[in-house]
Amino acid sequence: MIWEQLQDLIRSYPLALRGLGMTVMLSLISLVLGTLLGFGLGVLRATGNRFISAAIGTWVDLIRGTPFLVQIFLIFFILPELGVELDAFTAGIIGLTNLAACFICEIVVAGIRAVPKGQIEAALASGLSLWQRMRQVVLPQAMRVVLPPLVGQYVLLIKDSSVVSAIGLTDLTRVGWLAVQRVPNGLLVFAIVGVGYFLVCYPLILLARRLERRMSAAHGEVKL
Amino acid sequence: MIEFRGVNKWFGPLHVLKDITLSVEPREVVVVCGPSGSGKSTLIRCINGLEATQDGDLVVDDKRVGDPATNMTLLRTEIGFVFQQFNLYPHKTALENVTLAPTHVRKTPRAEAEKAGRELLAKVGLADKFNAYPSELSGGQQQRVAIARCLGMRPKIMLFDEPTSALDPEMISEVLDVMIAVAEEGMTMMVVTHEMGFARRVAQRVVFMDQGAIVESGTPEEFFSAPRTDRSRAFLSKILRH
């Protein structure tokens, strides 16, 4: 019985691969964009004026304090009411990028604040501009604090991407829902879906662990 | 070169600099001393704008510090600052610490900056440590790299904030020797220190501060042999006792 169901599921591997591909694609694009945006927001929040810092802080709190499902519904169903037409993929990318950026912003801010004040004073005293201080002195040292939680956050965000199945994107989770309609064994189907996510996330978990071990050996800057 | 005219500064309700008037001429070496909390570090941190003043005029190299019209980043390139805790960049080698500002701020070509950096490190006695990271250097070596890092910008003024206070006693003289060499080349210097041997040897003037005010100012000879105030006498008896 289970064997037959498994064979049936294996035959539908093109669909499963499509779902896995969608999950990987969504995660990859939104993590890259979210990381860039998150670093930008983090630097602004840590160094910008009080108004900018407070505005970013409020947005980050708002996004961190509401369920991602609600955010994705708002983007997908409310924005078109305001005249912004979005396909499900774009809505998913926007939602995930925003979510990633907000969490990464907080990680980056914590990293920047962990750099000793004397470092910034030394850079200031030698006439480095704000951007040069960030790029040459602060961020390389902040990365020490930032990298392990950053990679950990990637894992959480990849798993959060399953929520986009709710707006009809055929990601790994949605493939699971589709398969269950044909093969009525939810346990088996979602065990396989779980394995799919695990295969994507596990290398990142290993990377995070490796980075954490490297911290103590580094001279303040961490190279991958 | 450096001129304070009636400068005042407060940290909240705390009046940390009281009506400071002081002028430092080009090529002059001034030692600032006084009990802890007397405002001497704050005094020199105001010169390159690490601290803001609230009242009075502070003119450095003909530019008014704190004036919105003054480009502080540019002014700071002319002022070297040596910190008590060295503050070397831990992720960069000794040579990279020295060449960072010249290559990025002065836009010196890398090869030229590295050549100058090696010469400076050799000059402070670290010819064999170009590629060492700060964590691989002793405190005295780190402070010498920090001095070389300042000299790399060819500053007009060097400020030292208790440069030997964080060092083990056996490393103090190696740093002082470098500072003496810099002074003898004609650098304008303000040095917050209690190293009275250094003051006697190279300073033209000793400024004694207490509770945020300049209490006494004179040649090292006058200050050490005939201090004029009770507070400076009490201070000297404490630091020269042993």
PDB file of C-alpha atoms in Angstrom, chain A residues 36-219:
ATOM      1  CA  LEU A  36      21.421  43.973   0.151  1.00  0.00           C
ATOM      2  CA  LEU A  37      18.411  45.908   1.397  1.00  0.00           C
ATOM      3  CA  GLY A  38      18.910  44.689   4.979  1.00  0.00           C
ATOM      4  CA  PHE A  39      22.539  45.848   5.046  1.00  0.00           C
ATOM      5  CA  GLY A  40      21.533  49.205   3.590  1.00  0.00           C
ATOM      6  CA  LEU A  41      18.779  49.653   6.165  1.00  0.00           C
ATOM      7  CA  GLY A  42      21.057  48.422   8.967  1.00  0.00           C
ATOM      8  CA  VAL A  43      23.808  50.916   8.110  1.00  0.00           C
ATOM      9  CA  LEU A  44      21.254  53.736   7.830  1.00  0.00           C
ATOM     10  CA  ARG A  45      19.638  52.758  11.120  1.00  0.00           C
ATOM     11  CA  ALA A  46      22.980  52.602  12.940  1.00  0.00           C
ATOM     12  CA  THR A  47      24.490  55.791  11.473  1.00  0.00           C
ATOM     13  CA  GLY A  48      21.677  57.900  10.006  1.00  0.00           C
ATOM     14  CA  ASN A  49      19.914  60.749  11.718  1.00  0.00           C
ATOM     15  CA  ARG A  50      17.332  60.152  14.413  1.00  0.00           C
ATOM     16  CA  PHE A  51      14.335  60.518  12.096  1.00  0.00           C
ATOM     17  CA  ILE A  52      15.556  57.981   9.531  1.00  0.00           C
ATOM     18  CA  SER A  53      16.617  55.591  12.268  1.00  0.00           C
ATOM     19  CA  ALA A  54      13.226  55.805  13.988  1.00  0.00           C
ATOM     20  CA  ALA A  55      11.350  55.363  10.709  1.00  0.00           C
ATOM     21  CA  ILE A  56      13.301  52.214   9.855  1.00  0.00           C
ATOM     22  CA  GLY A  57      12.894  50.933  13.411  1.00  0.00           C
ATOM     23  CA  THR A  58       9.128  51.342  13.264  1.00  0.00           C
ATOM     24  CA  TRP A  59       8.865  49.525   9.933  1.00  0.00           C
ATOM     25  CA  VAL A  60      11.083  46.691  11.154  1.00  0.00           C
ATOM     26  CA  ASP A  61       9.018  46.289  14.332  1.00  0.00           C
ATOM     27  CA  LEU A  62       5.811  46.288  12.305  1.00  0.00           C
ATOM     28  CA  ILE A  63       7.031  43.570   9.947  1.00  0.00           C
ATOM     29  CA  ARG A  64       8.594  41.485  12.717  1.00  0.00           C
ATOM     30  CA  GLY A  65       5.439  41.792  14.804  1.00  0.00           C
ATOM     31  CA  THR A  66       2.919  40.592  12.212  1.00  0.00           C
ATOM     32  CA  PRO A  67       2.491  37.121  10.666  1.00  0.00           C
ATOM     33  CA  PHE A  68       4.080  36.689   7.264  1.00  0.00           C
ATOM     34  CA  LEU A  69       0.830  35.173   5.972  1.00  0.00           C
ATOM     35  CA  VAL A  70      -0.965  38.439   6.729  1.00  0.00           C
ATOM     36  CA  GLN A  71       1.762  40.463   5.002  1.00  0.00           C
ATOM     37  CA  ILE A  72       1.660  38.349   1.871  1.00  0.00           C
ATOM     38  CA  PHE A  73      -2.154  38.605   1.712  1.00  0.00           C
ATOM     39  CA  LEU A  74      -1.938  42.375   2.065  1.00  0.00           C
ATOM     40  CA  ILE A  75       0.594  42.596  -0.740  1.00  0.00           C
ATOM     41  CA  PHE A  76      -1.244  40.208  -3.051  1.00  0.00           C
ATOM     42  CA  PHE A  77      -4.866  41.178  -2.429  1.00  0.00           C
ATOM     43  CA  ILE A  78      -4.763  44.791  -1.217  1.00  0.00           C
ATOM     44  CA  LEU A  79      -2.166  46.338  -3.532  1.00  0.00           C
ATOM     45  CA  PRO A  80      -4.213  45.518  -6.686  1.00  0.00           C
ATOM     46  CA  GLU A  81      -7.131  47.411  -5.077  1.00  0.00           C
ATOM     47  CA  LEU A  82      -4.833  50.431  -5.040  1.00  0.00           C
ATOM     48  CA  GLY A  83      -4.041  49.943  -8.690  1.00  0.00           C
ATOM     49  CA  VAL A  84      -0.775  47.985  -8.354  1.00  0.00           C
ATOM     50  CA  GLU A  85      -1.179  44.791 -10.362  1.00  0.00           C
ATOM     51  CA  LEU A  86       1.118  42.027  -9.180  1.00  0.00           C
ATOM     52  CA  ASP A  87       1.510  38.425 -10.236  1.00  0.00           C
ATOM     53  CA  ALA A  88       1.910  35.899  -7.457  1.00  0.00           C
ATOM     54  CA  PHE A  89       5.651  35.455  -8.037  1.00  0.00           C
ATOM     55  CA  THR A  90       6.393  39.188  -7.800  1.00  0.00           C
ATOM     56  CA  ALA A  91       4.196  39.464  -4.723  1.00  0.00           C
ATOM     57  CA  GLY A  92       6.066  36.529  -3.163  1.00  0.00           C
ATOM     58  CA  ILE A  93       9.460  38.092  -3.923  1.00  0.00           C
ATOM     59  CA  ILE A  94       8.381  41.461  -2.512  1.00  0.00           C
ATOM     60  CA  GLY A  95       6.986  39.886   0.644  1.00  0.00           C
ATOM     61  CA  LEU A  96       9.968  37.654   1.295  1.00  0.00           C
ATOM     62  CA  THR A  97      12.527  40.336   0.432  1.00  0.00           C
ATOM     63  CA  ASN A  98      10.884  42.765   2.811  1.00  0.00           C
ATOM     64  CA  LEU A  99      10.738  40.151   5.566  1.00  0.00           C
ATOM     65  CA  ALA A 100      14.376  39.175   5.024  1.00  0.00           C
ATOM     66  CA  ALA A 101      15.509  42.810   4.938  1.00  0.00           C
ATOM     67  CA  CYS A 102      13.803  43.592   8.250  1.00  0.00           C
ATOM     68  CA  PHE A 103      15.345  40.676  10.118  1.00  0.00           C
ATOM     69  CA  ILE A 104      18.758  41.220   8.523  1.00  0.00           C
ATOM     70  CA  CYS A 105      18.603  44.945   9.332  1.00  0.00           C
ATOM     71  CA  GLU A 106      18.404  44.130  13.048  1.00  0.00           C
ATOM     72  CA  ILE A 107      21.277  41.648  12.793  1.00  0.00           C
ATOM     73  CA  VAL A 108      23.436  44.219  10.991  1.00  0.00           C
ATOM     74  CA  VAL A 109      22.618  46.942  13.527  1.00  0.00           C
ATOM     75  CA  ALA A 110      23.651  44.629  16.368  1.00  0.00           C
ATOM     76  CA  GLY A 111      26.890  43.858  14.516  1.00  0.00           C
ATOM     77  CA  ILE A 112      27.725  47.508  13.918  1.00  0.00           C
ATOM     78  CA  ARG A 113      27.016  48.382  17.564  1.00  0.00           C
ATOM     79  CA  ALA A 114      29.337  45.579  18.682  1.00  0.00           C
ATOM     80  CA  VAL A 115      32.346  47.267  17.050  1.00  0.00           C
ATOM     81  CA  PRO A 116      34.282  49.110  19.800  1.00  0.00           C
ATOM     82  CA  LYS A 117      33.888  52.892  19.812  1.00  0.00           C
ATOM     83  CA  GLY A 118      37.664  53.294  19.691  1.00  0.00           C
ATOM     84  CA  GLN A 119      37.715  51.770  16.216  1.00  0.00           C
ATOM     85  CA  ILE A 120      35.335  54.396  14.890  1.00  0.00           C
ATOM     86  CA  GLU A 121      37.280  57.151  16.646  1.00  0.00           C
ATOM     87  CA  ALA A 122      40.539  55.927  15.115  1.00  0.00           C
ATOM     88  CA  ALA A 123      38.972  55.904  11.655  1.00  0.00           C
ATOM     89  CA  LEU A 124      37.442  59.320  12.263  1.00  0.00           C
ATOM     90  CA  ALA A 125      40.735  60.755  13.512  1.00  0.00           C
ATOM     91  CA  SER A 126      42.572  59.652  10.386  1.00  0.00           C
ATOM     92  CA  GLY A 127      40.094  61.506   8.177  1.00  0.00           C
ATOM     93  CA  LEU A 128      38.134  58.596   6.679  1.00  0.00           C
ATOM     94  CA  SER A 129      34.707  59.568   5.338  1.00  0.00           C
ATOM     95  CA  LEU A 130      31.527  57.935   6.659  1.00  0.00           C
ATOM     96  CA  TRP A 131      31.435  55.462   3.779  1.00  0.00           C
ATOM     97  CA  GLN A 132      35.156  54.660   4.132  1.00  0.00           C
ATOM     98  CA  ARG A 133      34.755  54.146   7.893  1.00  0.00           C
ATOM     99  CA  MET A 134      31.894  51.734   7.244  1.00  0.00           C
ATOM    100  CA  ARG A 135      33.495  49.874   4.376  1.00  0.00           C
ATOM    101  CA  GLN A 136      37.072  49.644   5.671  1.00  0.00           C
ATOM    102  CA  VAL A 137      36.755  49.570   9.444  1.00  0.00           C
ATOM    103  CA  VAL A 138      33.274  48.944  10.823  1.00  0.00           C
ATOM    104  CA  LEU A 139      31.609  46.414   8.522  1.00  0.00           C
ATOM    105  CA  PRO A 140      34.561  43.984   8.241  1.00  0.00           C
ATOM    106  CA  GLN A 141      34.594  43.771  12.038  1.00  0.00           C
ATOM    107  CA  ALA A 142      30.804  43.716  12.337  1.00  0.00           C
ATOM    108  CA  MET A 143      30.697  40.700  10.018  1.00  0.00           C
ATOM    109  CA  ARG A 144      32.187  38.664  12.842  1.00  0.00           C
ATOM    110  CA  VAL A 145      29.037  39.207  14.853  1.00  0.00           C
ATOM    111  CA  VAL A 146      26.703  39.292  11.858  1.00  0.00           C
ATOM    112  CA  LEU A 147      27.566  36.172   9.864  1.00  0.00           C
ATOM    113  CA  PRO A 148      26.445  33.282  12.104  1.00  0.00           C
ATOM    114  CA  PRO A 149      22.971  34.708  12.876  1.00  0.00           C
ATOM    115  CA  LEU A 150      22.674  35.876   9.254  1.00  0.00           C
ATOM    116  CA  VAL A 151      23.061  32.366   7.902  1.00  0.00           C
ATOM    117  CA  GLY A 152      20.727  31.092  10.619  1.00  0.00           C
ATOM    118  CA  GLN A 153      18.193  33.688   9.494  1.00  0.00           C
ATOM    119  CA  TYR A 154      18.502  32.419   5.905  1.00  0.00           C
ATOM    120  CA  VAL A 155      17.361  28.999   7.091  1.00  0.00           C
ATOM    121  CA  LEU A 156      14.309  30.505   8.806  1.00  0.00           C
ATOM    122  CA  LEU A 157      13.450  32.556   5.716  1.00  0.00           C
ATOM    123  CA  ILE A 158      13.676  29.590   3.363  1.00  0.00           C
ATOM    124  CA  LYS A 159      11.183  27.810   5.582  1.00  0.00           C
ATOM    125  CA  ASP A 160       8.980  30.918   5.730  1.00  0.00           C
ATOM    126  CA  SER A 161       8.835  30.873   1.932  1.00  0.00           C
ATOM    127  CA  SER A 162       6.365  27.988   2.270  1.00  0.00           C
ATOM    128  CA  VAL A 163       3.737  30.613   3.138  1.00  0.00           C
ATOM    129  CA  VAL A 164       3.672  31.851  -0.474  1.00  0.00           C
ATOM    130  CA  SER A 165       1.842  28.650  -1.453  1.00  0.00           C
ATOM    131  CA  ALA A 166      -1.163  30.427   0.052  1.00  0.00           C
ATOM    132  CA  ILE A 167      -1.288  32.844  -2.901  1.00  0.00           C
ATOM    133  CA  GLY A 168      -1.048  30.033  -5.408  1.00  0.00           C
ATOM    134  CA  LEU A 169       2.658  29.792  -6.151  1.00  0.00           C
ATOM    135  CA  THR A 170       3.638  26.217  -6.920  1.00  0.00           C
ATOM    136  CA  ASP A 171       6.451  25.900  -4.445  1.00  0.00           C
ATOM    137  CA  LEU A 172       7.416  22.757  -2.570  1.00  0.00           C
ATOM    138  CA  THR A 173       4.607  23.105  -0.025  1.00  0.00           C
ATOM    139  CA  ARG A 174       1.939  23.647  -2.687  1.00  0.00           C
ATOM    140  CA  VAL A 175       3.219  20.614  -4.566  1.00  0.00           C
ATOM    141  CA  GLY A 176       2.600  18.717  -1.335  1.00  0.00           C
ATOM    142  CA  TRP A 177      -1.021  19.918  -1.233  1.00  0.00           C
ATOM    143  CA  LEU A 178      -1.491  18.912  -4.873  1.00  0.00           C
ATOM    144  CA  ALA A 179       0.041  15.483  -4.341  1.00  0.00           C
ATOM    145  CA  VAL A 180      -2.124  14.780  -1.321  1.00  0.00           C
ATOM    146  CA  GLN A 181      -5.231  15.130  -3.505  1.00  0.00           C
ATOM    147  CA  ARG A 182      -3.976  12.269  -5.658  1.00  0.00           C
ATOM    148  CA  VAL A 183      -2.226  10.127  -3.066  1.00  0.00           C
ATOM    149  CA  PRO A 184      -4.269  10.288   0.137  1.00  0.00           C
ATOM    150  CA  ASN A 185      -1.372   9.824   2.539  1.00  0.00           C
ATOM    151  CA  GLY A 186      -0.602  13.178   4.083  1.00  0.00           C
ATOM    152  CA  LEU A 187       2.027  11.798   6.418  1.00  0.00           C
ATOM    153  CA  LEU A 188       4.067  10.325   3.586  1.00  0.00           C
ATOM    154  CA  VAL A 189       3.654  13.301   1.263  1.00  0.00           C
ATOM    155  CA  PHE A 190       4.608  15.926   3.817  1.00  0.00           C
ATOM    156  CA  ALA A 191       7.455  13.826   5.141  1.00  0.00           C
ATOM    157  CA  ILE A 192       8.885  13.997   1.619  1.00  0.00           C
ATOM    158  CA  VAL A 193       8.190  17.747   1.446  1.00  0.00           C
ATOM    159  CA  GLY A 194      10.021  18.115   4.774  1.00  0.00           C
ATOM    160  CA  VAL A 195      12.998  16.219   3.388  1.00  0.00           C
ATOM    161  CA  GLY A 196      13.032  18.629   0.428  1.00  0.00           C
ATOM    162  CA  TYR A 197      13.290  21.660   2.715  1.00  0.00           C
ATOM    163  CA  PHE A 198      15.868  19.915   4.842  1.00  0.00           C
ATOM    164  CA  LEU A 199      18.065  19.238   1.816  1.00  0.00           C
ATOM    165  CA  VAL A 200      18.058  22.955   0.996  1.00  0.00           C
ATOM    166  CA  CYS A 201      18.577  24.140   4.574  1.00  0.00           C
ATOM    167  CA  TYR A 202      21.045  21.620   5.953  1.00  0.00           C
ATOM    168  CA  PRO A 203      24.086  22.903   4.023  1.00  0.00           C
ATOM    169  CA  LEU A 204      23.323  26.370   5.407  1.00  0.00           C
ATOM    170  CA  ILE A 205      23.068  24.998   8.934  1.00  0.00           C
ATOM    171  CA  LEU A 206      26.485  23.403   8.486  1.00  0.00           C
ATOM    172  CA  LEU A 207      27.846  26.676   7.096  1.00  0.00           C
ATOM    173  CA  ALA A 208      26.527  28.614  10.097  1.00  0.00           C
ATOM    174  CA  ARG A 209      28.192  26.171  12.459  1.00  0.00           C
ATOM    175  CA  ARG A 210      31.463  26.399  10.557  1.00  0.00           C
ATOM    176  CA  LEU A 211      31.378  30.195  10.632  1.00  0.00           C
ATOM    177  CA  GLU A 212      30.783  30.201  14.353  1.00  0.00           C
ATOM    178  CA  ARG A 213      33.841  28.029  14.891  1.00  0.00           C
ATOM    179  CA  ARG A 214      35.961  30.321  12.721  1.00  0.00           C
ATOM    180  CA  MET A 215      35.140  33.403  14.770  1.00  0.00           C
ATOM    181  CA  SER A 216      37.767  32.817  17.402  1.00  0.00           C
ATOM    182  CA  ALA A 217      40.519  32.092  14.888  1.00  0.00           C
ATOM    183  CA  ALA A 218      39.951  35.229  12.813  1.00  0.00           C
ATOM    184  CA  HIS A 219      41.719  38.547  13.251  1.00  0.00           C
TER     185      HIS A 219
END
